[in-house]
PDB file of C-alpha atoms in Angstrom:
ATOM      1  CA  MET A   1      40.074  93.567 109.617  1.00 50.00           C
ATOM      2  CA  ALA A   2      36.794  93.580 108.281  1.00 54.00           C
ATOM      3  CA  GLY A   3      36.092  90.104 109.594  1.00 56.00           C
ATOM      4  CA  GLY A   4      37.564  90.956 112.971  1.00 62.00           C
ATOM      5  CA  GLY A   5      35.409  94.097 113.381  1.00 65.00           C
ATOM      6  CA  GLN A   6      32.220  92.183 112.598  1.00 72.00           C
ATOM      7  CA  ALA A   7      33.191  89.651 115.112  1.00 69.00           C
ATOM      8  CA  ALA A   8      33.755  92.353 117.819  1.00 68.00           C
ATOM      9  CA  VAL A   9      30.215  93.722 117.123  1.00 67.00           C
ATOM     10  CA  SER A  10      28.432  90.441 117.247  1.00 71.00           C
ATOM     11  CA  PHE A  11      30.205  89.884 120.634  1.00 63.00           C
ATOM     12  CA  LEU A  12      29.332  93.106 122.110  1.00 64.00           C
ATOM     13  CA  THR A  13      25.586  92.693 120.753  1.00 72.00           C
ATOM     14  CA  LYS A  14      25.488  89.347 122.475  1.00 68.00           C
ATOM     15  CA  VAL A  15      26.721  90.972 125.732  1.00 67.00           C
ATOM     16  CA  ALA A  16      24.418  93.757 125.529  1.00 68.00           C
ATOM     17  CA  LYS A  17      21.427  91.082 125.412  1.00 67.00           C
ATOM     18  CA  VAL A  18      22.892  89.088 127.977  1.00 64.00           C
ATOM     19  CA  ALA A  19      22.906  92.126 130.083  1.00 65.00           C
ATOM     20  CA  ALA A  20      19.561  93.298 129.465  1.00 63.00           C
ATOM     21  CA  GLY A  21      18.066  89.911 129.939  1.00 62.00           C
ATOM     22  CA  LEU A  22      19.832  89.710 133.422  1.00 60.00           C
ATOM     23  CA  GLY A  23      18.613  93.309 134.216  1.00 61.00           C
ATOM     24  CA  LEU A  24      14.943  92.322 133.035  1.00 57.00           C
ATOM     25  CA  THR A  25      15.565  89.131 135.274  1.00 58.00           C
ATOM     26  CA  ALA A  26      16.427  91.210 138.250  1.00 55.00           C
ATOM     27  CA  SER A  27      13.866  93.853 138.015  1.00 58.00           C
ATOM     28  CA  ALA A  28      11.215  90.992 137.903  1.00 56.00           C
ATOM     29  CA  VAL A  29      12.665  89.234 140.820  1.00 57.00           C
ATOM     30  CA  SER A  30      12.840  92.495 142.612  1.00 64.00           C
ATOM     31  CA  THR A  31       9.483  93.553 142.006  1.00 74.00           C
ATOM     32  CA  SER A  32       8.245  89.847 142.879  1.00 82.00           C
ATOM     33  CA  LEU A  33       9.571  90.076 146.400  1.00 87.00           C
ATOM     34  CA  TYR A  34       8.486  92.154 149.416  1.00 90.00           C
ATOM     35  CA  THR A  35       9.434  91.957 152.921  1.00 91.00           C
ATOM     36  CA  VAL A  36       7.588  92.171 156.012  1.00 94.00           C
ATOM     37  CA  ASP A  37       9.538  93.533 159.029  1.00 93.00           C
ATOM     38  CA  GLY A  38       9.034  92.454 162.813  1.00 90.00           C
ATOM     39  CA  GLY A  39       6.017  93.902 164.339  1.00 92.00           C
ATOM     40  CA  GLN A  40       4.154  94.053 161.014  1.00 94.00           C
ATOM     41  CA  ARG A  41       1.661  92.059 158.879  1.00 95.00           C
ATOM     42  CA  ALA A  42       0.768  92.403 155.372  1.00 95.00           C
ATOM     43  CA  VAL A  43      -2.368  92.060 153.552  1.00 95.00           C
ATOM     44  CA  ILE A  44      -2.360  91.656 149.687  1.00 94.00           C
ATOM     45  CA  PHE A  45      -4.580  93.300 147.371  1.00 95.00           C
ATOM     46  CA  ASP A  46      -5.208  91.463 143.956  1.00 93.00           C
ATOM     47  CA  ARG A  47      -6.503  93.174 140.956  1.00 90.00           C
ATOM     48  CA  PHE A  48      -8.798  90.388 140.130  1.00 92.00           C
ATOM     49  CA  GLN A  49      -9.907  89.254 143.514  1.00 92.00           C
ATOM     50  CA  GLY A  50      -9.649  92.079 145.693  1.00 92.00           C
ATOM     51  CA  VAL A  51      -8.151  91.977 149.299  1.00 94.00           C
ATOM     52  CA  LEU A  52      -6.944  88.204 149.698  1.00 94.00           C
ATOM     53  CA  PRO A  53      -8.165  86.801 153.079  1.00 93.00           C
ATOM     54  CA  ALA A  54      -4.825  85.548 154.093  1.00 93.00           C
ATOM     55  CA  VAL A  55      -2.653  87.746 156.572  1.00 94.00           C
ATOM     56  CA  VAL A  56       1.271  87.442 155.379  1.00 94.00           C
ATOM     57  CA  SER A  57       3.343  87.244 158.356  1.00 93.00           C
ATOM     58  CA  GLU A  58       7.078  88.480 158.910  1.00 93.00           C
ATOM     59  CA  GLY A  59       9.619  87.726 156.237  1.00 92.00           C
ATOM     60  CA  THR A  60      10.243  87.887 152.672  1.00 91.00           C
ATOM     61  CA  HIS A  61       7.482  86.763 150.415  1.00 91.00           C
ATOM     62  CA  PHE A  62       6.701  86.588 146.635  1.00 89.00           C
ATOM     63  CA  LEU A  63       3.908  88.268 144.867  1.00 88.00           C
ATOM     64  CA  VAL A  64       2.740  88.447 141.076  1.00 87.00           C
ATOM     65  CA  PRO A  65       3.944  92.180 139.910  1.00 83.00           C
ATOM     66  CA  TRP A  66       1.541  94.430 138.571  1.00 85.00           C
ATOM     67  CA  LEU A  67      -1.195  91.955 139.620  1.00 90.00           C
ATOM     68  CA  GLN A  68      -0.784  92.203 143.455  1.00 91.00           C
ATOM     69  CA  LYS A  69       0.280  94.915 145.868  1.00 92.00           C
ATOM     70  CA  PRO A  70       1.133  94.354 149.506  1.00 93.00           C
ATOM     71  CA  PHE A  71      -0.018  96.806 152.123  1.00 95.00           C
ATOM     72  CA  LEU A  72       1.834  96.487 155.541  1.00 95.00           C
ATOM     73  CA  PHE A  73       0.151  96.903 158.953  1.00 95.00           C
ATOM     74  CA  ASP A  74       2.094  97.932 162.281  1.00 95.00           C
ATOM     75  CA  ILE A  75       0.586  95.428 164.766  1.00 94.00           C
ATOM     76  CA  ARG A  76       2.392  96.662 167.630  1.00 94.00           C
ATOM     77  CA  THR A  77       0.498  98.515 170.589  1.00 94.00           C
ATOM     78  CA  ARG A  78       0.568 102.201 170.230  1.00 94.00           C
ATOM     79  CA  PRO A  79      -0.503 104.982 172.556  1.00 94.00           C
ATOM     80  CA  HIS A  80      -3.396 107.356 171.498  1.00 93.00           C
ATOM     81  CA  SER A  81      -4.529 110.459 173.629  1.00 92.00           C
ATOM     82  CA  PHE A  82      -7.638 112.368 172.912  1.00 87.00           C
ATOM     83  CA  SER A  83      -9.677 115.040 174.895  1.00 90.00           C
ATOM     84  CA  SER A  84     -13.349 115.684 175.440  1.00 88.00           C
ATOM     85  CA  THR A  85     -15.426 118.189 177.082  1.00 89.00           C
ATOM     86  CA  SER A  86     -18.724 116.562 178.630  1.00 88.00           C
ATOM     87  CA  GLY A  87     -21.573 117.704 180.732  1.00 87.00           C
ATOM     88  CA  THR A  88     -22.119 115.977 184.034  1.00 89.00           C
ATOM     89  CA  LYS A  89     -25.644 115.046 185.302  1.00 89.00           C
ATOM     90  CA  ASP A  90     -25.827 118.155 187.520  1.00 85.00           C
ATOM     91  CA  LEU A  91     -25.199 120.124 184.227  1.00 82.00           C
ATOM     92  CA  GLN A  92     -21.267 120.885 185.073  1.00 85.00           C
ATOM     93  CA  MET A  93     -18.883 120.964 181.988  1.00 87.00           C
ATOM     94  CA  VAL A  94     -15.674 118.736 182.684  1.00 90.00           C
ATOM     95  CA  SER A  95     -13.005 118.341 180.517  1.00 90.00           C
ATOM     96  CA  LEU A  96     -11.288 115.038 180.464  1.00 91.00           C
ATOM     97  CA  THR A  97      -8.212 113.609 178.607  1.00 93.00           C
ATOM     98  CA  LEU A  98      -8.237 109.875 177.556  1.00 92.00           C
ATOM     99  CA  ARG A  99      -5.120 107.774 177.032  1.00 94.00           C
ATOM    100  CA  VAL A 100      -5.476 104.105 175.413  1.00 95.00           C
ATOM    101  CA  LEU A 101      -3.021 101.700 174.223  1.00 95.00           C
ATOM    102  CA  ALA A 102      -4.398 100.180 170.973  1.00 96.00           C
ATOM    103  CA  ARG A 103      -3.475  97.624 168.233  1.00 95.00           C
ATOM    104  CA  PRO A 104      -5.290  95.812 165.561  1.00 96.00           C
ATOM    105  CA  ASP A 105      -6.941  92.168 165.698  1.00 95.00           C
ATOM    106  CA  VAL A 106      -4.149  90.635 163.496  1.00 94.00           C
ATOM    107  CA  GLU A 107      -6.779  87.633 162.300  1.00 94.00           C
ATOM    108  CA  ARG A 108      -9.019  90.559 161.100  1.00 95.00           C
ATOM    109  CA  LEU A 109      -6.714  92.660 159.240  1.00 95.00           C
ATOM    110  CA  PRO A 110      -8.088  92.045 155.590  1.00 95.00           C
ATOM    111  CA  GLU A 111     -11.560  93.255 157.055  1.00 95.00           C
ATOM    112  CA  ILE A 112      -9.780  96.255 158.935  1.00 95.00           C
ATOM    113  CA  PHE A 113      -8.250  97.254 155.483  1.00 95.00           C
ATOM    114  CA  THR A 114     -11.346  97.005 153.503  1.00 94.00           C
ATOM    115  CA  ASN A 115     -13.507  99.047 155.793  1.00 94.00           C
ATOM    116  CA  LEU A 116     -11.307 101.367 157.399  1.00 93.00           C
ATOM    117  CA  GLY A 117      -7.599 101.503 155.555  1.00 92.00           C
ATOM    118  CA  LEU A 118      -4.193 101.913 156.811  1.00 92.00           C
ATOM    119  CA  ASP A 119      -5.306 104.614 159.317  1.00 92.00           C
ATOM    120  CA  TYR A 120      -8.000 102.998 161.136  1.00 93.00           C
ATOM    121  CA  ASP A 121      -7.077 103.897 164.527  1.00 91.00           C
ATOM    122  CA  ASP A 122      -7.100 107.543 163.923  1.00 91.00           C
ATOM    123  CA  LYS A 123     -10.613 107.189 162.131  1.00 92.00           C
ATOM    124  CA  VAL A 124     -12.071 105.220 164.794  1.00 94.00           C
ATOM    125  CA  LEU A 125     -10.646 106.052 168.418  1.00 94.00           C
ATOM    126  CA  PRO A 126     -11.336 109.577 168.676  1.00 92.00           C
ATOM    127  CA  SER A 127     -15.182 109.382 167.785  1.00 92.00           C
ATOM    128  CA  ILE A 128     -15.638 106.425 169.931  1.00 94.00           C
ATOM    129  CA  GLY A 129     -13.630 107.846 172.668  1.00 92.00           C
ATOM    130  CA  ASN A 130     -15.549 111.122 172.659  1.00 92.00           C
ATOM    131  CA  GLU A 131     -18.818 108.939 172.519  1.00 92.00           C
ATOM    132  CA  VAL A 132     -17.939 107.089 175.386  1.00 93.00           C
ATOM    133  CA  LEU A 133     -16.683 109.486 177.670  1.00 92.00           C
ATOM    134  CA  LYS A 134     -20.013 111.748 177.171  1.00 92.00           C
ATOM    135  CA  ALA A 135     -22.115 108.560 177.741  1.00 93.00           C
ATOM    136  CA  VAL A 136     -20.316 107.764 181.031  1.00 93.00           C
ATOM    137  CA  VAL A 137     -19.721 111.307 182.444  1.00 92.00           C
ATOM    138  CA  ALA A 138     -23.463 112.186 182.053  1.00 92.00           C
ATOM    139  CA  GLN A 139     -24.206 109.243 184.654  1.00 93.00           C
ATOM    140  CA  PHE A 140     -22.534 111.152 187.474  1.00 92.00           C
ATOM    141  CA  ASN A 141     -22.448 114.717 189.488  1.00 89.00           C
ATOM    142  CA  ALA A 142     -19.288 116.571 189.071  1.00 85.00           C
ATOM    143  CA  ASP A 143     -18.153 115.830 192.604  1.00 82.00           C
ATOM    144  CA  GLN A 144     -18.706 112.056 191.902  1.00 87.00           C
ATOM    145  CA  LEU A 145     -15.952 112.291 189.396  1.00 87.00           C
ATOM    146  CA  LEU A 146     -13.404 112.479 191.818  1.00 82.00           C
ATOM    147  CA  THR A 147     -14.716 110.523 194.614  1.00 86.00           C
ATOM    148  CA  ASP A 148     -15.756 107.367 192.142  1.00 89.00           C
ATOM    149  CA  ARG A 149     -12.842 107.906 190.013  1.00 88.00           C
ATOM    150  CA  PRO A 150     -12.032 104.267 189.920  1.00 89.00           C
ATOM    151  CA  HIS A 151     -15.657 103.227 189.190  1.00 92.00           C
ATOM    152  CA  VAL A 152     -15.693 105.949 186.400  1.00 92.00           C
ATOM    153  CA  SER A 153     -12.578 104.710 184.714  1.00 91.00           C
ATOM    154  CA  ALA A 154     -13.841 101.135 185.011  1.00 93.00           C
ATOM    155  CA  LEU A 155     -17.128 102.127 183.177  1.00 94.00           C
ATOM    156  CA  VAL A 156     -15.224 103.964 180.565  1.00 94.00           C
ATOM    157  CA  ARG A 157     -12.506 101.292 179.831  1.00 94.00           C
ATOM    158  CA  GLU A 158     -15.494  98.510 179.580  1.00 95.00           C
ATOM    159  CA  ALA A 159     -17.823 100.842 177.306  1.00 95.00           C
ATOM    160  CA  LEU A 160     -14.698 101.310 175.083  1.00 95.00           C
ATOM    161  CA  VAL A 161     -13.072  98.073 174.870  1.00 95.00           C
ATOM    162  CA  ARG A 162     -16.674  97.006 173.822  1.00 95.00           C
ATOM    163  CA  ARG A 163     -17.205  99.648 171.119  1.00 94.00           C
ATOM    164  CA  ALA A 164     -13.293  99.362 169.589  1.00 95.00           C
ATOM    165  CA  GLY A 165     -14.144  95.570 169.347  1.00 94.00           C
ATOM    166  CA  GLU A 166     -16.704  96.427 166.931  1.00 94.00           C
ATOM    167  CA  PHE A 167     -14.100  97.898 164.846  1.00 95.00           C
ATOM    168  CA  ASN A 168     -11.483  94.822 165.330  1.00 95.00           C
ATOM    169  CA  ILE A 169      -9.360  97.208 167.609  1.00 96.00           C
ATOM    170  CA  VAL A 170      -7.916  95.607 170.654  1.00 96.00           C
ATOM    171  CA  LEU A 171      -7.382  97.893 173.644  1.00 95.00           C
ATOM    172  CA  ASP A 172      -4.543  96.827 176.093  1.00 94.00           C
ATOM    173  CA  ASP A 173      -5.265  99.862 178.290  1.00 93.00           C
ATOM    174  CA  VAL A 174      -7.596 102.619 178.986  1.00 93.00           C
ATOM    175  CA  ALA A 175      -6.830 105.551 181.619  1.00 91.00           C
ATOM    176  CA  ILE A 176      -8.344 108.911 182.483  1.00 91.00           C
ATOM    177  CA  THR A 177      -5.166 111.125 182.833  1.00 89.00           C
ATOM    178  CA  HIS A 178      -6.676 114.676 183.201  1.00 89.00           C
ATOM    179  CA  LEU A 179      -9.429 115.941 184.668  1.00 87.00           C
ATOM    180  CA  ALA A 180     -10.524 119.503 185.054  1.00 86.00           C
ATOM    181  CA  TYR A 181     -13.663 121.474 186.103  1.00 82.00           C
ATOM    182  CA  GLY A 182     -15.066 124.694 184.590  1.00 74.00           C
ATOM    183  CA  ASN A 183     -14.673 128.056 186.675  1.00 76.00           C
ATOM    184  CA  ASP A 184     -18.353 128.325 187.623  1.00 72.00           C
ATOM    185  CA  PHE A 185     -17.784 124.887 189.371  1.00 71.00           C
ATOM    186  CA  ALA A 186     -14.555 125.907 191.063  1.00 69.00           C
ATOM    187  CA  GLN A 187     -16.351 128.813 192.501  1.00 73.00           C
ATOM    188  CA  ALA A 188     -19.329 127.212 193.391  1.00 70.00           C
ATOM    189  CA  VAL A 189     -17.093 124.394 195.185  1.00 67.00           C
ATOM    190  CA  GLU A 190     -15.074 127.461 197.053  1.00 69.00           C
ATOM    191  CA  LYS A 191     -18.572 128.965 198.182  1.00 76.00           C
ATOM    192  CA  LYS A 192     -19.556 125.570 199.599  1.00 76.00           C
ATOM    193  CA  GLN A 193     -16.434 125.125 201.532  1.00 74.00           C
ATOM    194  CA  VAL A 194     -16.760 128.677 202.908  1.00 71.00           C
ATOM    195  CA  ALA A 195     -20.330 127.987 203.761  1.00 79.00           C
ATOM    196  CA  GLN A 196     -19.223 124.677 205.576  1.00 81.00           C
ATOM    197  CA  GLN A 197     -16.794 126.370 207.813  1.00 79.00           C
ATOM    198  CA  GLU A 198     -19.346 129.321 208.623  1.00 81.00           C
ATOM    199  CA  ALA A 199     -21.979 126.508 209.613  1.00 84.00           C
ATOM    200  CA  GLU A 200     -18.967 124.860 211.882  1.00 85.00           C
ATOM    201  CA  ARG A 201     -18.423 128.056 213.529  1.00 84.00           C
ATOM    202  CA  SER A 202     -22.019 128.791 214.287  1.00 84.00           C
ATOM    203  CA  ARG A 203     -22.343 124.981 215.796  1.00 86.00           C
ATOM    204  CA  PHE A 204     -19.310 125.948 217.658  1.00 85.00           C
ATOM    205  CA  LEU A 205     -20.860 129.503 219.085  1.00 86.00           C
ATOM    206  CA  VAL A 206     -24.118 127.523 219.924  1.00 88.00           C
ATOM    207  CA  ALA A 207     -22.390 124.794 221.736  1.00 88.00           C
ATOM    208  CA  ARG A 208     -20.227 127.319 223.691  1.00 87.00           C
ATOM    209  CA  ALA A 209     -23.244 129.343 224.828  1.00 87.00           C
ATOM    210  CA  GLU A 210     -24.773 126.228 226.001  1.00 87.00           C
ATOM    211  CA  GLN A 211     -21.899 125.229 228.072  1.00 89.00           C
ATOM    212  CA  GLU A 212     -21.763 128.624 229.465  1.00 87.00           C
ATOM    213  CA  ARG A 213     -25.537 128.578 230.406  1.00 86.00           C
ATOM    214  CA  ARG A 214     -24.969 125.346 232.021  1.00 87.00           C
ATOM    215  CA  ALA A 215     -21.925 126.569 234.072  1.00 87.00           C
ATOM    216  CA  ALA A 216     -23.875 129.738 235.048  1.00 85.00           C
ATOM    217  CA  ILE A 217     -26.849 127.382 236.521  1.00 86.00           C
ATOM    218  CA  VAL A 218     -24.313 125.088 238.467  1.00 86.00           C
ATOM    219  CA  ARG A 219     -22.598 128.286 239.776  1.00 85.00           C
ATOM    220  CA  ALA A 220     -25.908 129.866 240.831  1.00 84.00           C
ATOM    221  CA  GLU A 221     -27.118 126.503 242.140  1.00 83.00           C
ATOM    222  CA  GLY A 222     -24.050 126.392 244.215  1.00 83.00           C
ATOM    223  CA  GLU A 223     -24.125 129.886 245.842  1.00 80.00           C
ATOM    224  CA  SER A 224     -27.832 129.074 246.619  1.00 82.00           C
ATOM    225  CA  ASP A 225     -26.714 125.851 248.271  1.00 80.00           C
ATOM    226  CA  SER A 226     -23.954 127.790 250.149  1.00 77.00           C
ATOM    227  CA  ALA A 227     -26.264 130.719 251.168  1.00 76.00           C
ATOM    228  CA  ARG A 228     -28.965 128.665 252.438  1.00 78.00           C
ATOM    229  CA  LEU A 229     -26.187 126.638 254.463  1.00 76.00           C
ATOM    230  CA  ILE A 230     -24.942 129.792 255.899  1.00 72.00           C
ATOM    231  CA  SER A 231     -28.442 130.875 256.917  1.00 75.00           C
ATOM    232  CA  ASP A 232     -29.321 127.653 258.524  1.00 74.00           C
ATOM    233  CA  ALA A 233     -25.908 127.627 260.502  1.00 70.00           C
ATOM    234  CA  THR A 234     -26.673 131.281 261.579  1.00 70.00           C
ATOM    235  CA  ALA A 235     -30.249 130.485 262.544  1.00 70.00           C
ATOM    236  CA  LEU A 236     -28.687 127.169 264.676  1.00 70.00           C
ATOM    237  CA  VAL A 237     -25.663 128.795 266.344  1.00 64.00           C
ATOM    238  CA  GLY A 238     -26.255 132.668 266.039  1.00 63.00           C
ATOM    239  CA  ASN A 239     -23.918 135.422 264.475  1.00 68.00           C
ATOM    240  CA  GLY A 240     -20.423 133.840 265.849  1.00 68.00           C
ATOM    241  CA  LEU A 241     -19.383 132.887 262.425  1.00 66.00           C
ATOM    242  CA  ILE A 242     -20.117 136.365 260.872  1.00 71.00           C
ATOM    243  CA  GLU A 243     -18.417 138.255 263.868  1.00 75.00           C
ATOM    244  CA  LEU A 244     -15.435 136.028 263.205  1.00 74.00           C
ATOM    245  CA  ARG A 245     -15.309 136.775 259.589  1.00 76.00           C
ATOM    246  CA  ARG A 246     -16.090 140.828 260.404  1.00 79.00           C
ATOM    247  CA  ILE A 247     -12.671 140.326 262.724  1.00 84.00           C
ATOM    248  CA  GLU A 248     -10.471 138.398 260.024  1.00 82.00           C
ATOM    249  CA  ALA A 249     -11.348 141.247 257.580  1.00 83.00           C
ATOM    250  CA  ALA A 250     -10.620 144.011 260.151  1.00 84.00           C
ATOM    251  CA  LYS A 251      -7.359 142.737 260.261  1.00 83.00           C
ATOM    252  CA  GLU A 252      -6.498 142.208 257.020  1.00 83.00           C
ATOM    253  CA  ILE A 253      -7.410 145.911 256.409  1.00 81.00           C
ATOM    254  CA  ALA A 254      -5.502 147.234 259.420  1.00 79.00           C
ATOM    255  CA  GLY A 255      -2.462 145.077 258.293  1.00 79.00           C
ATOM    256  CA  VAL A 256      -2.641 146.727 254.880  1.00 78.00           C
ATOM    257  CA  ILE A 257      -3.028 150.222 256.129  1.00 77.00           C
ATOM    258  CA  ALA A 258      -0.089 150.003 258.475  1.00 75.00           C
ATOM    259  CA  ARG A 259       2.204 148.597 255.665  1.00 76.00           C
ATOM    260  CA  SER A 260       1.514 151.517 253.217  1.00 72.00           C
ATOM    261  CA  PRO A 261       4.058 154.507 253.386  1.00 72.00           C
ATOM    262  CA  ASN A 262       1.199 156.850 252.576  1.00 69.00           C
ATOM    263  CA  VAL A 263      -0.061 156.367 256.351  1.00 60.00           C
ATOM    264  CA  SER A 264       1.664 158.109 258.974  1.00 57.00           C
ATOM    265  CA  TYR A 265      -0.954 158.301 261.824  1.00 52.00           C
ATOM    266  CA  ILE A 266      -3.808 155.877 262.939  1.00 54.00           C
ATOM    267  CA  PRO A 267      -6.194 157.250 265.320  1.00 57.00           C
ATOM    268  CA  SER A 268      -6.446 155.691 268.605  1.00 56.00           C
ATOM    269  CA  GLY A 269      -9.764 156.500 269.648  1.00 54.00           C
ATOM    270  CA  ASN A 270     -12.644 154.438 270.340  1.00 53.00           C
ATOM    271  CA  ASN A 271     -11.516 153.096 273.529  1.00 50.00           C
ATOM    272  CA  GLY A 272      -7.827 152.531 272.194  1.00 47.00           C
ATOM    273  CA  GLN A 273      -8.909 149.744 269.886  1.00 51.00           C
ATOM    274  CA  MET A 274      -6.664 149.386 267.053  1.00 50.00           C
ATOM    275  CA  LEU A 275      -8.728 147.088 264.865  1.00 48.00           C
ATOM    276  CA  LEU A 276     -10.731 148.906 262.401  1.00 48.00           C
ATOM    277  CA  GLY A 277     -14.448 148.054 262.006  1.00 48.00           C
ATOM    278  CA  LEU A 278     -14.835 146.619 265.277  1.00 48.00           C
ATOM    279  CA  SER A 279     -17.730 147.728 267.314  1.00 50.00           C
ATOM    280  CA  THR A 280     -19.220 146.517 270.490  1.00 49.00           C
ATOM    281  CA  ALA A 281     -22.340 147.767 269.026  1.00 47.00           C
ATOM    282  CA  ARG A 282     -25.088 145.296 267.878  1.00 43.00           C
TER     283      ARG A 282
END
């Protein structure tokens, strides 16, 4: 029995040693492997050499445990938005919101990691974005930011792409998504519109008065010409036309009085003439 017990203990000891060896081996293998997922790249930090210049692509890779450590970068394009309040050329305050689509320059990831770290975009983009917005907006008046918005956006994009490139950041898109003016400028715009409407109304009144003046002149000239023609005709053929007009007027007056229900008697004097306003006296 004693010999059988010793054999069992020896067997169990060997099994434990084998298990411990397998465990250590598995642990060593586990710590020696790391995986780079799709859309990522890795930078290796070596305790003796520092940040290695090579960029590790997607897949599973080996490293030296304790001596080396991987740092993963997301190289996919990501959106970033930030706001800035800037002064225009005519000293108006404008609030702008800028949206950019940014990603790191893959070939420069070791340099980015050395100088900026993993959160490179949060450190760089807001600062250079505000700098570029203030510099570009200061070149324009407040109203030009609306009328020349495509030109302003192009200048912002060009300057921001250049500044981001200095930090090894690639910008795929830059857009101004929001533009708001201060209350003072809004009130000034409203007053300007009211003043323009008043000026237009004044110009209309002046033009109408001028037209009325010209019409009065034309009407007076017509009446003058008519009076002259009548005077010339009277001097040429006598007062026959005037007498004809008097007769026509008298007939019209007599007809109106005859149709009036309030008139029941028309005097028949003056030699029996029924036409009013006629006199043989000259």
